[in-house]
PDB file of C-alpha atoms in Angstrom:
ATOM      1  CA  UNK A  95     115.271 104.668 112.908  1.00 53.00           C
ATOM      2  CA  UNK A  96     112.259 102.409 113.551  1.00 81.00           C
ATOM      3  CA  UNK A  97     112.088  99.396 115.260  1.00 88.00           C
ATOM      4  CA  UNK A  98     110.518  98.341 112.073  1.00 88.00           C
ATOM      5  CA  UNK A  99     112.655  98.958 110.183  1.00 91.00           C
ATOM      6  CA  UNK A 100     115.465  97.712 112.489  1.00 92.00           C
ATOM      7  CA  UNK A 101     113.631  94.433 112.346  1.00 91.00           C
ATOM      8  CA  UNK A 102     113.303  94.494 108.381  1.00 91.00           C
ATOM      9  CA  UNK A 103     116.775  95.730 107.995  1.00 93.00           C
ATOM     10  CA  UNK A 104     117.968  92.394 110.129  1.00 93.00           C
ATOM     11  CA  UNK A 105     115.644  90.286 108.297  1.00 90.00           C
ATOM     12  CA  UNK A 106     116.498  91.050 104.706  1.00 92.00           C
ATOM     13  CA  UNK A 107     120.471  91.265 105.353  1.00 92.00           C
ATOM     14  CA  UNK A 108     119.469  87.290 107.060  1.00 91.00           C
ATOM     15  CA  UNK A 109     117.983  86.608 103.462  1.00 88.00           C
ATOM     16  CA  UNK A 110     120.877  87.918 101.415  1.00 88.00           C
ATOM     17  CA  UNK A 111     123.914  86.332 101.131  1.00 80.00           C
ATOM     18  CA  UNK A 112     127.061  88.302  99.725  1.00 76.00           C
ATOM     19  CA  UNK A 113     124.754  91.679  99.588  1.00 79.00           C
ATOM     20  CA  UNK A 114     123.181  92.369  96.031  1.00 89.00           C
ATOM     21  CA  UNK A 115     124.769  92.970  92.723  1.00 90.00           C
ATOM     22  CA  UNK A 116     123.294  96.890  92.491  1.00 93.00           C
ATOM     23  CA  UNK A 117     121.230  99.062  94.302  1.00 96.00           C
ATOM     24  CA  UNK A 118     117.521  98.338  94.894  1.00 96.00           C
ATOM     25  CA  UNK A 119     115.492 100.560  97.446  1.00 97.00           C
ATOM     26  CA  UNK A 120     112.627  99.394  99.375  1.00 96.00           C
ATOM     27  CA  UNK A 121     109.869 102.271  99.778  1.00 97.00           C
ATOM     28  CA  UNK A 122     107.768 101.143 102.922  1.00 95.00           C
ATOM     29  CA  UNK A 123     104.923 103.479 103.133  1.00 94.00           C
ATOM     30  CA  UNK A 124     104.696 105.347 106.288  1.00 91.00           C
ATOM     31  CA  UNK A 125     107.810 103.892 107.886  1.00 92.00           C
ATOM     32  CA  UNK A 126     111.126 104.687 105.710  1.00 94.00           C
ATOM     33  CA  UNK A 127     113.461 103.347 102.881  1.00 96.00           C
ATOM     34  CA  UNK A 128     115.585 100.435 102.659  1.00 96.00           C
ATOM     35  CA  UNK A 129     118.449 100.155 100.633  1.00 96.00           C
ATOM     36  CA  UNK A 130     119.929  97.039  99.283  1.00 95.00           C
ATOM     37  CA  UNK A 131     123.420  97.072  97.817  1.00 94.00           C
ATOM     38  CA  UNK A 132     126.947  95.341  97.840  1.00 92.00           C
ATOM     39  CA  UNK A 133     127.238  95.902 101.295  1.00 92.00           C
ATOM     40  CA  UNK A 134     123.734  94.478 102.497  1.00 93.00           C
ATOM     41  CA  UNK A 135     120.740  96.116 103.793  1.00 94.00           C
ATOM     42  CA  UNK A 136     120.760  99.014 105.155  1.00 95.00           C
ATOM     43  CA  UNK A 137     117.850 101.880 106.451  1.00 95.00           C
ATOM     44  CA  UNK A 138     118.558 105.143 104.401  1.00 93.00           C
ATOM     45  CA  UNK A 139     117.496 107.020 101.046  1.00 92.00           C
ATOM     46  CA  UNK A 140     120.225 107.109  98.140  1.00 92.00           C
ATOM     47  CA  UNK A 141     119.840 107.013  94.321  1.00 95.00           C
ATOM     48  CA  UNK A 142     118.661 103.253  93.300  1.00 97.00           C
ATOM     49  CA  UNK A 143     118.642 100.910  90.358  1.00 97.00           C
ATOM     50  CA  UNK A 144     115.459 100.064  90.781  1.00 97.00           C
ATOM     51  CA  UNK A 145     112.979 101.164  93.821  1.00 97.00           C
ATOM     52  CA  UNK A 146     110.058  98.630  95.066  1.00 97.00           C
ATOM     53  CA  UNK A 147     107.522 100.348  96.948  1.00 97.00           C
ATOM     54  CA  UNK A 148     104.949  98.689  98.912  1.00 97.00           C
ATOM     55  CA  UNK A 149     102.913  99.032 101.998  1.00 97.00           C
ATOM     56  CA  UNK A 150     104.345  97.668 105.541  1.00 94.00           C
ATOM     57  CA  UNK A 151     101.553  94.669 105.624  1.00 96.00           C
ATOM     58  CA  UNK A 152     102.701  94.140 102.120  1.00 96.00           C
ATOM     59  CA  UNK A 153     106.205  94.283 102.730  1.00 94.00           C
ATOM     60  CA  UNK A 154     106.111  92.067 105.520  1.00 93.00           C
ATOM     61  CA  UNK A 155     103.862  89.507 103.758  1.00 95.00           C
ATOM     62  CA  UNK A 156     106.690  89.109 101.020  1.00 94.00           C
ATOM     63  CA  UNK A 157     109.213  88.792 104.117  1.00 91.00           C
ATOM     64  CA  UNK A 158     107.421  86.117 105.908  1.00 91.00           C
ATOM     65  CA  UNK A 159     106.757  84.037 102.405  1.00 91.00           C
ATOM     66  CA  UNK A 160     103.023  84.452 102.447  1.00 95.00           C
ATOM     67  CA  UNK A 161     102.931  86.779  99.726  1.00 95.00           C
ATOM     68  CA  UNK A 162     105.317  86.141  96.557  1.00 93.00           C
ATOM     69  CA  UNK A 163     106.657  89.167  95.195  1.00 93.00           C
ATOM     70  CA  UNK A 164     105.450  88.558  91.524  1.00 93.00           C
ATOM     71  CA  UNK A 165     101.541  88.181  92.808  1.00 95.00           C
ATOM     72  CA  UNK A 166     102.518  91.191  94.837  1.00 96.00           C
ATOM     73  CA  UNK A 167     102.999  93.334  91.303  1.00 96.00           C
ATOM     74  CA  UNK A 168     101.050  91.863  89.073  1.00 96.00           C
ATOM     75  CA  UNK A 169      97.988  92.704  92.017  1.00 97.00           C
ATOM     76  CA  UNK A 170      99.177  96.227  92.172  1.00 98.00           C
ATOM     77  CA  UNK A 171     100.309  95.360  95.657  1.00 98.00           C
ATOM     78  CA  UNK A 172     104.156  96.116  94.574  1.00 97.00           C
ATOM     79  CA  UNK A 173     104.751  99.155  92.458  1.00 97.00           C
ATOM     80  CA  UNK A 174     108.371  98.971  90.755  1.00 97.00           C
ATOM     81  CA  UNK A 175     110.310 102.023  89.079  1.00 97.00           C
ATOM     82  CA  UNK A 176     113.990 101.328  87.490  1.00 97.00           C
ATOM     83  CA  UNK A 177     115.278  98.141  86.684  1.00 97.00           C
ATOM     84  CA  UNK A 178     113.157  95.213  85.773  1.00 95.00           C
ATOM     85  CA  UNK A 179     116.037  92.628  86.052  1.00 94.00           C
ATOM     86  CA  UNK A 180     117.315  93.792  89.107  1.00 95.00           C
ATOM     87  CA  UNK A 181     113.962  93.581  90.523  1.00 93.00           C
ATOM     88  CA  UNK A 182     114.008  89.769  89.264  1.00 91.00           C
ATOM     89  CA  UNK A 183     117.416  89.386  90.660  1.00 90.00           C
ATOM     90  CA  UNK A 184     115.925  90.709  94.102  1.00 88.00           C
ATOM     91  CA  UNK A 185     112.733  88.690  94.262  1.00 85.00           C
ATOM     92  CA  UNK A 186     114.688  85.721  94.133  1.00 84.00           C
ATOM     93  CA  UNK A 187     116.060  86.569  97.999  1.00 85.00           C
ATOM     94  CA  UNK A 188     111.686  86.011  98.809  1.00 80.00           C
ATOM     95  CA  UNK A 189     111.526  82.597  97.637  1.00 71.00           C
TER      96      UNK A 189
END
């Protein structure tokens, strides 16, 4: 695994508190998948409720608050597949 994604992996399981009621996977292009679930974040691939796929600038722009998740979409920025809701639900951990 990535330092990268070792970093993003610590950052997003600082964000969450009690892990995440579901699975959502975070597609970072060119550097791997993230998957969210009851347990926490964790680096992997596995079947999803909903998968957000962005760039790493991207990603890391919704991590650090500069970017909020809904601008990230509705700019094309954020491409979701699955579960609207859960992707609300999971948003909410970027504000």
């Amino acid at each position: 695994m990535s330092d990268t994604l070792d970093k993003a992996v610590e950052a997003l399981n600082a964000k969450l508190s009690g892990g995440f009621n579901g699975v959502a996977k975070f597609a970072i292009e060119d550097t791997g998948d993230i998957i969210v679930d009851s347990d926490g974040a964790h680096a992997g691939d596995a079947e999803a409720d909903v998968t957000l796929s962005a760039s790493l600038e991207t990603f890391r722009a919704m991590m650090e608050g500069d970017l909020n998740p809904t601008t990230a979409f509705m700019t094309g920025k954020l491409k979701i597949e699955g579960d609207m809701g859960k992707a609300m639900q999971l948003a909410q951990i970027f504000t």
